[in-house]
CSV table of C-alpha atoms in Angstrom, one decimal:
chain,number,residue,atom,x,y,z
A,1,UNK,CA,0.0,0.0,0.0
A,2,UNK,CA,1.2,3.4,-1.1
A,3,UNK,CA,4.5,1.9,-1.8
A,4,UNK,CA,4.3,2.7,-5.8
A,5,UNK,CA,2.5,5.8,-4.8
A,6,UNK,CA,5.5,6.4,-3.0
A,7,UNK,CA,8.4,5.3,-5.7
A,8,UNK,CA,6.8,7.7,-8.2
A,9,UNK,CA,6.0,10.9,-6.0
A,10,UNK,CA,10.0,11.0,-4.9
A,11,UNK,CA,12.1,12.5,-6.5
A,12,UNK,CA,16.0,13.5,-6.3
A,13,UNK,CA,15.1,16.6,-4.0
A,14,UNK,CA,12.6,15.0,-1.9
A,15,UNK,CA,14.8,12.1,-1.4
A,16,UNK,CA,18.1,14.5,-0.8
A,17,UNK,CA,16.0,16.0,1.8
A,18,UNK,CA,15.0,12.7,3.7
A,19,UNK,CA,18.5,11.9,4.2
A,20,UNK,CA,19.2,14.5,5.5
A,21,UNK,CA,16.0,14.4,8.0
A,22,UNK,CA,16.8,10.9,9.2
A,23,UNK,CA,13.8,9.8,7.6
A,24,UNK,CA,15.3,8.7,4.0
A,25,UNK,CA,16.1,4.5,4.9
A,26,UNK,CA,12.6,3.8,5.9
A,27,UNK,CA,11.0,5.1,2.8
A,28,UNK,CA,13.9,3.5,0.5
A,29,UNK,CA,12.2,-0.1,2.1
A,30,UNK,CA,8.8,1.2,1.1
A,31,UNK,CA,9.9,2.3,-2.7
A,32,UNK,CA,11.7,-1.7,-2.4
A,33,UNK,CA,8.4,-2.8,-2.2
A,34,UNK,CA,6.6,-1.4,-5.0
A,35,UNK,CA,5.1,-2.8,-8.1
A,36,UNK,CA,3.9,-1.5,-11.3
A,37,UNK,CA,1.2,0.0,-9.4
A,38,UNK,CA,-1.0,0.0,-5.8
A,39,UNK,CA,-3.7,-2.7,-6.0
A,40,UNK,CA,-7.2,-0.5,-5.2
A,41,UNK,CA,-8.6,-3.2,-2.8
A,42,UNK,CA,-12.4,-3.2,-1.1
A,43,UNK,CA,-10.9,-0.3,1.5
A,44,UNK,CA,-9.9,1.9,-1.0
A,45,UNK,CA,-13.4,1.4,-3.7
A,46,UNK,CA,-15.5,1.4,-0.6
A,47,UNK,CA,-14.2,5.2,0.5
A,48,UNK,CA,-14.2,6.4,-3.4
A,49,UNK,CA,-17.8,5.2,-3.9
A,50,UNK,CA,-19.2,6.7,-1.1
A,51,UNK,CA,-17.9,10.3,-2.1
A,52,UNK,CA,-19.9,13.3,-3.1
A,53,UNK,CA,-17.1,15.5,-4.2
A,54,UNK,CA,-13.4,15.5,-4.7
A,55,UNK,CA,-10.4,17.5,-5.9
A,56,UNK,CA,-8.4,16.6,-9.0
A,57,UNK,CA,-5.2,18.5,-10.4
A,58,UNK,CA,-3.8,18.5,-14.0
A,59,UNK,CA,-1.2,20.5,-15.3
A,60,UNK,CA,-1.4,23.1,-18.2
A,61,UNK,CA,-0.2,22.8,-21.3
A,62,UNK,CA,2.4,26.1,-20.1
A,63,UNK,CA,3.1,24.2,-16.8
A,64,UNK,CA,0.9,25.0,-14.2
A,65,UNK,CA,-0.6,23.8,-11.9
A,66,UNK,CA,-4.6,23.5,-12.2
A,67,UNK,CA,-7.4,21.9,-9.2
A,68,UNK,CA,-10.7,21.3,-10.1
A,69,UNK,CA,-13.8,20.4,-7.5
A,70,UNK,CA,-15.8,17.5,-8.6
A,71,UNK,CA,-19.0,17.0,-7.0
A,72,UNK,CA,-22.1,15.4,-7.5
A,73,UNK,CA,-24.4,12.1,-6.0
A,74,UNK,CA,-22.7,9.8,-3.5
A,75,UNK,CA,-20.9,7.2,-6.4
A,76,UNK,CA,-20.7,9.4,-9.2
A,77,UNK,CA,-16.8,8.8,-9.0
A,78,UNK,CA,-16.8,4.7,-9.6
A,79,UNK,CA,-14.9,1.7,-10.5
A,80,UNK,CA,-15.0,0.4,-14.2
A,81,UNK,CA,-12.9,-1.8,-13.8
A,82,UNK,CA,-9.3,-3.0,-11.6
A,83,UNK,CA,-7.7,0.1,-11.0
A,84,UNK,CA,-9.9,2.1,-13.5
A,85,UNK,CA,-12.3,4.2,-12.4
A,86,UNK,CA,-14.1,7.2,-13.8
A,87,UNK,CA,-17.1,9.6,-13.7
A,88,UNK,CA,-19.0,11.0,-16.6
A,89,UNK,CA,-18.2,14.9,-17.1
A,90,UNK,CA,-21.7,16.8,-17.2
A,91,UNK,CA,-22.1,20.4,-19.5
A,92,UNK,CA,-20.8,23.2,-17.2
A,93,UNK,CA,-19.3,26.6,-17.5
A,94,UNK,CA,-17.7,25.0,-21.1
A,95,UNK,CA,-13.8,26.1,-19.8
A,96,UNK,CA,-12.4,22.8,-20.9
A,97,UNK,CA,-9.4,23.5,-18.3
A,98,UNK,CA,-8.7,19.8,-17.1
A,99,UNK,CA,-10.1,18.4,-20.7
A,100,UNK,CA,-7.3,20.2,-22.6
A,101,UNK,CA,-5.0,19.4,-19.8
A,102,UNK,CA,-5.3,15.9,-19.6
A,103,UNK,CA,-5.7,16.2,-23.7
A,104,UNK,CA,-1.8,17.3,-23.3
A,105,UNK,CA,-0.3,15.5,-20.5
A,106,UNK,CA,-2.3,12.9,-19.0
A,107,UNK,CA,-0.7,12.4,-15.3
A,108,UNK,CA,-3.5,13.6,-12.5
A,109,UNK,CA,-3.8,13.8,-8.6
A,110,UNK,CA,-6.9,13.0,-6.9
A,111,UNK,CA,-7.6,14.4,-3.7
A,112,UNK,CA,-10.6,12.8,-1.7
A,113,UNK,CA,-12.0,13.7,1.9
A,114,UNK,CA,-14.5,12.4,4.4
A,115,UNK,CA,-14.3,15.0,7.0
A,116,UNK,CA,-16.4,13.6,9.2
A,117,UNK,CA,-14.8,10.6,9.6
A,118,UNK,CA,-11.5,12.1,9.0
A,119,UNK,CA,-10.1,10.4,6.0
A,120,UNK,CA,-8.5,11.2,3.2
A,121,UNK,CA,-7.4,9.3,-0.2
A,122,UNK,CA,-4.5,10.7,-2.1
A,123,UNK,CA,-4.6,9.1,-6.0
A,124,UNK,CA,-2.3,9.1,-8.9
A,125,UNK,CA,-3.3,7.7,-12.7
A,126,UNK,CA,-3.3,8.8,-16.2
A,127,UNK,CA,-6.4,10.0,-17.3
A,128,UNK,CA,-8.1,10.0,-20.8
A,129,UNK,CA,-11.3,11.3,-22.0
A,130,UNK,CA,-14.4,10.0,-23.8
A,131,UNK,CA,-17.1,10.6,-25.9
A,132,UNK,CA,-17.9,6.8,-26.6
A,133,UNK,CA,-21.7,6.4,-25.5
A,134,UNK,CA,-20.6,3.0,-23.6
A,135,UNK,CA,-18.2,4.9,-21.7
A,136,UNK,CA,-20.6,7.4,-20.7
A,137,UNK,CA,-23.0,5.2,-19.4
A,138,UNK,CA,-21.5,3.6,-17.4
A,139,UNK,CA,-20.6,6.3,-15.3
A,140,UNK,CA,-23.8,8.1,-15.4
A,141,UNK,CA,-25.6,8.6,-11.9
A,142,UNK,CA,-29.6,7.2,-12.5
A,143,UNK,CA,-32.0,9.7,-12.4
A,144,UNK,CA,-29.2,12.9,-12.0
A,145,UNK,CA,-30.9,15.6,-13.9
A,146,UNK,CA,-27.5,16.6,-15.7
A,147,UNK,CA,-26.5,16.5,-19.2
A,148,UNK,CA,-23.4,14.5,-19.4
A,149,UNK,CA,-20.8,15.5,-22.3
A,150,UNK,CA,-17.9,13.4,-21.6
A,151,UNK,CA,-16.5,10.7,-19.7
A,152,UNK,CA,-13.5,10.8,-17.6
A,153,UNK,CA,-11.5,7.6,-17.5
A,154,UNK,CA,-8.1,7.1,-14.7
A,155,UNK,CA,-6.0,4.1,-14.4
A,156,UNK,CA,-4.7,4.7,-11.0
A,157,UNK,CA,-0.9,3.9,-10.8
A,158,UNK,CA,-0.7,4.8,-7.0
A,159,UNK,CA,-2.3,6.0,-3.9
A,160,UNK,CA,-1.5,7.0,-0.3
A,161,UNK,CA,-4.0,7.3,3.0
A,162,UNK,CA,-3.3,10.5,5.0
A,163,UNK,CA,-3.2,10.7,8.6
A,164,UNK,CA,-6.2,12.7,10.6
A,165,UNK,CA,-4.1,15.1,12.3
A,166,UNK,CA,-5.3,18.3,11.6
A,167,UNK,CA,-8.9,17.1,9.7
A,168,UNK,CA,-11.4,19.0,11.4
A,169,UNK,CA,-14.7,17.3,11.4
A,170,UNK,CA,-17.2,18.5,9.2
A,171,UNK,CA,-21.1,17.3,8.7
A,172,UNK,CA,-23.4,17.7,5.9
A,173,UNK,CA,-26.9,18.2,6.6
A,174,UNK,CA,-27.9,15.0,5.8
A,175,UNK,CA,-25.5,13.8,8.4
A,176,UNK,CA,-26.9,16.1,11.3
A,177,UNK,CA,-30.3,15.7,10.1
A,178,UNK,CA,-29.9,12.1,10.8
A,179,UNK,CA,-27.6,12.5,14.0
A,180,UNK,CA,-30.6,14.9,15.8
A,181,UNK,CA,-33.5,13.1,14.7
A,182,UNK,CA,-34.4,11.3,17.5
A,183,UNK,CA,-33.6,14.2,19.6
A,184,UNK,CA,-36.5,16.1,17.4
A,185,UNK,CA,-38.7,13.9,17.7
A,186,UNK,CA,-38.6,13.6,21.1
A,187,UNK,CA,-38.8,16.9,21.5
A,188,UNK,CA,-42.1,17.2,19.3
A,189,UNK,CA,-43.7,14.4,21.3
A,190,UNK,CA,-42.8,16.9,24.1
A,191,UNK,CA,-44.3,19.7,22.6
A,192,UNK,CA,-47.7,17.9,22.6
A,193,UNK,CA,-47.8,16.7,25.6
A,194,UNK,CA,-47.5,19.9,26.6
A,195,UNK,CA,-50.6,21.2,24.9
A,196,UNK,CA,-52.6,18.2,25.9
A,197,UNK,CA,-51.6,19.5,29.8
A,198,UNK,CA,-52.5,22.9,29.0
A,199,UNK,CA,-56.0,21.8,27.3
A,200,UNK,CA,-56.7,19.9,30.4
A,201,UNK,CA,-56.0,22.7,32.7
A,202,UNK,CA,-58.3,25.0,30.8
């Protein structure tokens, strides 16, 4: 795990700088390790799927450095396949930044986060688009009300799970919706007691 990730994020000035922090010989044995590329197993497809949103960085075609947010329904980002996943590229503001990018150089960094359980999934691939029909489908979300234009296809060479320090928790209203619920209700059985007593009383 993270071990290609690893081998192909280094490089000589990161690696320069580990050796001189101490901390270069424990990350050489990681980089040992490595294969053509880090497995995605049930841990890592589990946390993608369950996503509403995530960050993804391409480079320009003059060299900088470009993040985009992706959002949209919970599994919109999805396996296709092994390490391929993808999500299908709905008509927007028609800026075509990461679409030329990846056009010109095709190596991108995901970036996902749960903040409420305080997780997050670093990514590497190459990424291609597509206007085959087949492709699009199969990353299209049922019943989103969104006209899709492409599809966004990443072979994911490596990846890398962050540590929580730092994360602050964040909710979504779903979530605290669901979290105060009982509390509510409790609160509106309360509320008619209340007006039962008070229609007693009078």
């Amino acid at each position: 795990m993270a071990q290609t990730f690893l081998r192909t994020m280094f490089g000589p000035g990161s690696r320069a700088l580990q050796e001189a922090a101490g901390s270069r010989a424990s990350y050489a044995r990681m980089e040992g390790q490595a294969g053509e590329i880090d497995v995605l197993t049930e841990r890592e497809l589990e946390f993608i799927g369950a996503r509403h949103s995530f960050y993804m960085a391409s480079t320009s075609e003059d060299g900088w450095p470009y993040i985009q947010h992706r959002g949209g329904p919970a599994g919109f980002l999805r396996q296709l396949s092994g390490n391929r996943i993808g999500f299908a590229d709905y008509r927007g503001n028609r800026q075509y930044l990461s679409t030329a990018n990846v056009a010109a150089d095709d190596r991108v960094s995901l970036f996902l986060m749960d903040y409420s359980a305080r997780r997050r999934l670093k990514m590497i691939g190459h990424a291609r688009t597509s206007r085959d029909p087949v492709d699009i489908a199969a990353l299209m979300t049922p019943g989103y009300d969104a006209e899709p234009e492409r599809a966004f296809v990443i072979d994911i060479v490596g990846f890398d799970w962050n540590c929580p320090q730092h994360i602050l928790p964040l909710f979504s209203e779903a979530q605290i919706a669901g979290a105060t619920r009982p509390l509510r209700d409790e609160l509106a059985q309360l509320r008619a007691r209340v007006i039962e007593l008070e229609g007693l009383q009078s």
